[in-house]
CSV table of C-alpha atoms in Angstrom, one decimal:
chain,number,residue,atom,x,y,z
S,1235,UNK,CA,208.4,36.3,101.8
S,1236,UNK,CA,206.3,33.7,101.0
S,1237,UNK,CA,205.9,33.9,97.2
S,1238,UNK,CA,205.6,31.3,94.9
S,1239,UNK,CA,205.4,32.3,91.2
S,1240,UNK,CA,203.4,30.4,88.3
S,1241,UNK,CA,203.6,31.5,84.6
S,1242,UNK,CA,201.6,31.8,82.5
S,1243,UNK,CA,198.4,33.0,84.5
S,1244,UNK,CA,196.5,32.0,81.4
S,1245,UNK,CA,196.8,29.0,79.0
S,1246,UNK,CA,195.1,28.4,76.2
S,1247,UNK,CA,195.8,24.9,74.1
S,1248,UNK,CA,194.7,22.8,71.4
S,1249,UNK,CA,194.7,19.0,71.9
S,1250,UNK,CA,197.9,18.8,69.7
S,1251,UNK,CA,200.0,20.9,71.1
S,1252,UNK,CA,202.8,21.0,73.8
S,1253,UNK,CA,202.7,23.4,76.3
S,1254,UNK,CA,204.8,24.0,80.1
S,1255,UNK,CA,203.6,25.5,82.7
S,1256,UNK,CA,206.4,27.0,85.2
S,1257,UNK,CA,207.0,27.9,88.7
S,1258,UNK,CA,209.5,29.2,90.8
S,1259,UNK,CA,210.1,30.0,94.4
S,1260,UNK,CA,212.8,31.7,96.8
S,1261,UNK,CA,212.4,30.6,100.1
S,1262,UNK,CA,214.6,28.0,99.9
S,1263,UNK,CA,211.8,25.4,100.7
S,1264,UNK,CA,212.9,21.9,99.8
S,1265,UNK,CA,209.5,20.6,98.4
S,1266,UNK,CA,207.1,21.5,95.5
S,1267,UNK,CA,203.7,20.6,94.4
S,1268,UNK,CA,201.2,20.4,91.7
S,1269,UNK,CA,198.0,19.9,91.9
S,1270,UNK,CA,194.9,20.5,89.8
S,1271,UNK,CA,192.0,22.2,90.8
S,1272,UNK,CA,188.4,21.6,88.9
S,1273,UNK,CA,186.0,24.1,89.5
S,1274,UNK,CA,184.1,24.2,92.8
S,1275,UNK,CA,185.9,21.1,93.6
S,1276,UNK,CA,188.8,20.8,96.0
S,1277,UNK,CA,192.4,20.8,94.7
S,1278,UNK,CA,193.9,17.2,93.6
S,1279,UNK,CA,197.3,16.2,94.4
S,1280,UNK,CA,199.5,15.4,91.1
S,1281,UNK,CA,202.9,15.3,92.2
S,1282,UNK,CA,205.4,16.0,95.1
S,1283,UNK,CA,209.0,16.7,94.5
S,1284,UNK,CA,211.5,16.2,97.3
S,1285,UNK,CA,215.1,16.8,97.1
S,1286,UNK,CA,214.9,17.7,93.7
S,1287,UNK,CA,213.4,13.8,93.2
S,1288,UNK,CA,209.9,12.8,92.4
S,1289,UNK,CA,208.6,11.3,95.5
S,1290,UNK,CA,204.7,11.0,95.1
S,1291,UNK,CA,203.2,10.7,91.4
S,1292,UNK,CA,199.1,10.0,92.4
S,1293,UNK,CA,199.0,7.9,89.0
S,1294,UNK,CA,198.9,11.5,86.5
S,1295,UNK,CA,198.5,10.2,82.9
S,1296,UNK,CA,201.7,10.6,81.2
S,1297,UNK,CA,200.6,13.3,79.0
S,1298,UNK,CA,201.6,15.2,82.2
S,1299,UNK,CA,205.4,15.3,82.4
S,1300,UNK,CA,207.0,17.1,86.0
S,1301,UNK,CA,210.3,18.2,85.6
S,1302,UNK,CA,212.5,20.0,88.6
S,1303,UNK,CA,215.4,21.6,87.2
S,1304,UNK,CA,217.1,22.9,90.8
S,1305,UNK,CA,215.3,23.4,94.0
S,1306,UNK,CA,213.6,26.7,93.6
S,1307,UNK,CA,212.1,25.3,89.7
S,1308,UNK,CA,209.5,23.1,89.3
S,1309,UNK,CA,207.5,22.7,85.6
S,1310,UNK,CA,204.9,20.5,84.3
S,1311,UNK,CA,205.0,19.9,80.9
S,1312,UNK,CA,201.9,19.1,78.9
S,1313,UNK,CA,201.4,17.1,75.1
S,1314,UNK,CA,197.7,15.6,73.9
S,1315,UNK,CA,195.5,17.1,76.2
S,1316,UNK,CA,192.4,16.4,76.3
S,1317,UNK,CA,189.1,18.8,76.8
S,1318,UNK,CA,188.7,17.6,80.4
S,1319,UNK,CA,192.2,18.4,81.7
S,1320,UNK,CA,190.8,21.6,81.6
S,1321,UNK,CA,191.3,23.1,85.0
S,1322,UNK,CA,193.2,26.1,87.6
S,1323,UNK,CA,196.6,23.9,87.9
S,1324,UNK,CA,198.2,24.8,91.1
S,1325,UNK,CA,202.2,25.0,92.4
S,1326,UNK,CA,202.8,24.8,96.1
S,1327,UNK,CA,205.9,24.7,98.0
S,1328,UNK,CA,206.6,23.6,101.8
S,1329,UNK,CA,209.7,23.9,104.0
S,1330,UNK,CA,210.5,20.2,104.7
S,1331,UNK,CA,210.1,20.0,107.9
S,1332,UNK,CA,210.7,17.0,110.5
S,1333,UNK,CA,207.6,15.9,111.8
S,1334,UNK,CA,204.6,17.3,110.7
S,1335,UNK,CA,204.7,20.5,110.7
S,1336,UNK,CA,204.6,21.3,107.4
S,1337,UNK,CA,203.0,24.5,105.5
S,1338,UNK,CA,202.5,24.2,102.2
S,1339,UNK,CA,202.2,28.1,100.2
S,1340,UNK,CA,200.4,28.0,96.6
S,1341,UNK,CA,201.0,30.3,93.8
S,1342,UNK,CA,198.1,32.3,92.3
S,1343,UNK,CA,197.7,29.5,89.5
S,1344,UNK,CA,197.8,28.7,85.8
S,1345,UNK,CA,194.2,28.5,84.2
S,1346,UNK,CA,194.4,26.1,81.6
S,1347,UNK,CA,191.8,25.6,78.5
S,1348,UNK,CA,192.8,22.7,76.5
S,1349,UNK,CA,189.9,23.1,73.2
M,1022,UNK,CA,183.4,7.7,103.7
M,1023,UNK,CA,185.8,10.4,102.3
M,1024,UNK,CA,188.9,11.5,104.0
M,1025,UNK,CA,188.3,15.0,105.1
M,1026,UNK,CA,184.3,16.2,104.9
M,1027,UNK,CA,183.1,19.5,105.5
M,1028,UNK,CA,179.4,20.9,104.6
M,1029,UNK,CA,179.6,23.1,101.3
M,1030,UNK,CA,177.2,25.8,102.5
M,1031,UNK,CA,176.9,28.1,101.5
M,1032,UNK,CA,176.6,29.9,105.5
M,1033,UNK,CA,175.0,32.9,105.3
M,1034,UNK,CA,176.3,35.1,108.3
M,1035,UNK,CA,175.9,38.9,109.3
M,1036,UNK,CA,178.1,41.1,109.3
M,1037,UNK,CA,180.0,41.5,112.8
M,1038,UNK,CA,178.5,37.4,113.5
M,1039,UNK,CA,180.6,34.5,114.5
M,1040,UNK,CA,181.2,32.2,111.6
M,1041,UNK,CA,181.7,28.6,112.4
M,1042,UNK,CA,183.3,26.0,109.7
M,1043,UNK,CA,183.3,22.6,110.4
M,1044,UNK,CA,185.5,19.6,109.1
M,1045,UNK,CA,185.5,16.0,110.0
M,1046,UNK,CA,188.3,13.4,109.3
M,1047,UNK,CA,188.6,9.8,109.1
M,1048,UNK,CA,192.1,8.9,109.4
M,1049,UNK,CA,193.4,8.6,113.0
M,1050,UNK,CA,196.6,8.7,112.1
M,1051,UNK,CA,195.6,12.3,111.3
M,1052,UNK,CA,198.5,14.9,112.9
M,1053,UNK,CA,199.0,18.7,111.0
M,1054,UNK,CA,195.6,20.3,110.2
M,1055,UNK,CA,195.0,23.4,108.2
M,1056,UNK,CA,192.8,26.1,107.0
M,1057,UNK,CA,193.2,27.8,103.6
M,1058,UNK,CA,190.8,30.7,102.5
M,1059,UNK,CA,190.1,30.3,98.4
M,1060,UNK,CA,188.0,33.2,96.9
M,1061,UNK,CA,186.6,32.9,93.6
M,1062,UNK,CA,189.3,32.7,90.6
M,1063,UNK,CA,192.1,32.9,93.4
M,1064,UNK,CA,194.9,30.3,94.8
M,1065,UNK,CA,194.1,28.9,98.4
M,1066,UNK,CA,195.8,30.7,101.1
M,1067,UNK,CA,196.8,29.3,104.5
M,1068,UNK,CA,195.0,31.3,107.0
M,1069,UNK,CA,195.5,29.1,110.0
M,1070,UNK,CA,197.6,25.5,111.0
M,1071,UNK,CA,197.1,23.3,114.3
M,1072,UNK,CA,198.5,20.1,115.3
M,1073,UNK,CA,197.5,19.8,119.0
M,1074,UNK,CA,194.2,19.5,120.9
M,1075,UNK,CA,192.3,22.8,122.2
M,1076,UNK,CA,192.0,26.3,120.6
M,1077,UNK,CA,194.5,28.6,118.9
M,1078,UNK,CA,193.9,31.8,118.4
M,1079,UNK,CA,195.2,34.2,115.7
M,1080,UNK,CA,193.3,38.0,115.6
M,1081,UNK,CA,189.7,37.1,114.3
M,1082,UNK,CA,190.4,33.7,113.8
M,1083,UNK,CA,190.3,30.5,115.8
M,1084,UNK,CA,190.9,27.1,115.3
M,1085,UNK,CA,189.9,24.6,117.5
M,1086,UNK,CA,191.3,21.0,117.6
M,1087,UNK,CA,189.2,17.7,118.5
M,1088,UNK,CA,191.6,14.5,118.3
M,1089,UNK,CA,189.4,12.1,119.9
M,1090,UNK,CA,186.4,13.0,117.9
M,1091,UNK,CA,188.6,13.3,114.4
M,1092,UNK,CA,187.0,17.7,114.2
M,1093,UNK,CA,188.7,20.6,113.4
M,1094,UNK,CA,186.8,23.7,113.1
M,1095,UNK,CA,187.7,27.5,112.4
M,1096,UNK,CA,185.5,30.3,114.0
M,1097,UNK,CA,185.6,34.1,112.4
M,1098,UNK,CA,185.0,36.4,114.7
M,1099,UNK,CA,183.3,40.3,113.8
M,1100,UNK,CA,182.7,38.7,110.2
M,1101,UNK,CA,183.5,41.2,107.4
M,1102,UNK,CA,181.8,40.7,103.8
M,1103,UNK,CA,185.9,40.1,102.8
M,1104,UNK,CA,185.6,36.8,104.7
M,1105,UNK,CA,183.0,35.8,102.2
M,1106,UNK,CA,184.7,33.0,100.8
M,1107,UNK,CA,185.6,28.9,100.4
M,1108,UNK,CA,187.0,27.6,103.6
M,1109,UNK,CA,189.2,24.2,102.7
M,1110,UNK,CA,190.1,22.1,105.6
M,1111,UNK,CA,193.2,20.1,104.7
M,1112,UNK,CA,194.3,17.6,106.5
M,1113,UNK,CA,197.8,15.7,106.5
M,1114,UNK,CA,198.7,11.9,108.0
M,1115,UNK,CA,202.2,11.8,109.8
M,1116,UNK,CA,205.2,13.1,108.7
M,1117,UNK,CA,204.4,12.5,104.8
M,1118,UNK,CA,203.9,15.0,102.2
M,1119,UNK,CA,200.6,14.5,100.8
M,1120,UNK,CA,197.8,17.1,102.0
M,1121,UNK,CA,194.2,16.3,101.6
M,1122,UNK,CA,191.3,18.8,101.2
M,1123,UNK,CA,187.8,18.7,102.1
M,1124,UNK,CA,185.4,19.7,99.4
M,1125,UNK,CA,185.2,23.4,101.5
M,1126,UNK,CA,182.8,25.4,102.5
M,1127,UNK,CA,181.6,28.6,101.1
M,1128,UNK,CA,180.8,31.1,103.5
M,1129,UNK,CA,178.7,34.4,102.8
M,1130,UNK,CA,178.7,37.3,105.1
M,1131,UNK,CA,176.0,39.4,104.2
M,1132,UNK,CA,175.9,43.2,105.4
């Protein structure tokens, strides 16, 4: 099994509002991703959590809040976003491996309008 | 020069043709290398990994591995119009976490 799970599929958000995007996976991987994907562009790395702890933030504007519960939850939480966050926002997961070996699965995605 | 480079296309390929993707890297230090397959609207999904020089092989697919001159590439083999997709070459340096794509390739497989 090598699910991972987003919800929603679809967001929709004003620029006041405060939204969370969830995801949640079972193979008792160790690390968990966001990134954010722009159309027809390639997906940008956000944040890495290992062990539970944030290990890699690639300088995300703090109206973008991670949060990992446990080891199989990981949610990004969102407050005044602007038009241009707009964008296919992307959970991934990865074993943890020594070395290099590592294999990162993505879940199917959150869509996110921000008008 | 960006990390991981790969020609956006689109390839236009027949049907039952070899495709060939290519992706260039700039980073020595340069170990894991992937392949994900994204189609339109969809999540990437890891079609194929390789972390030593030489081919690997995995049904259609084949990955080929080119330390010394920083290239990865993936070859399709019998192309189907289901292939027609964007390739991303991903690319990760040592034992870290952080994964970096090229910009992809879209490839077309036309009957």
């Amino acid at each position: 099994d090598t699910e991972v799970t987003q919800t929603p599929k679809h967001l929709v958000m004003g620029m006041t509002n405060k939204k969370s995007l969830k995801c949640e996976q079972h193979m008792g991987h160790r690390a968990m991703y966001w990134y954010k994907q722009k159309a027809k562009k390639p997906p940008e790395l956000m944040f890495v959590y290992s062990y539970e702890k944030l290990s890699i933030n690639e300088s995300v504007p703090s109206r973008f809040s991670p949060e990992c519960p446990n080891s199989s939850l990981l949610n990004l939480h969102l407050h005044a976003l602007q038009p241009e966050d707009s964008a296919l926002y992307l959970c991934a997961s990865s074993q943890l491996e020594t070395g290099s070996n590592e294999k990162l699965f993505f879940g199917s995605g959150t869509q996110l309008s921000v008008l | 020069q960006k990390e991981v480079e790969q020609n956006s296309g689109p390839l236009s390929v027949p049907e039952g043709a070899i495709a060939s993707l290519n992706c260039t890297y700039s980073d020595r230090g340069s170990q894991s290398f992937f392949w994900y397959r994204q189609y339109s609207g969809k999540s990437p999904e890891l079609i194929m990994s390789i972390y030593s020089n030489g081919d690997k092989e995995d049904g259609r697919f084949t990955a080929q591995l080119n330390k010394a001159s920083q290239y990865v590439s993936l070859l399709i083999r019998d192309s189907q119009p289901s292939d027609s997709a964007t390739y991303l070459c991903a690319v990760k340096v040592g034992g870290g976490n952080k994964l970096t794509f090229g910009t992809g390739t879209q490839l077309k497989v036309e009957l």
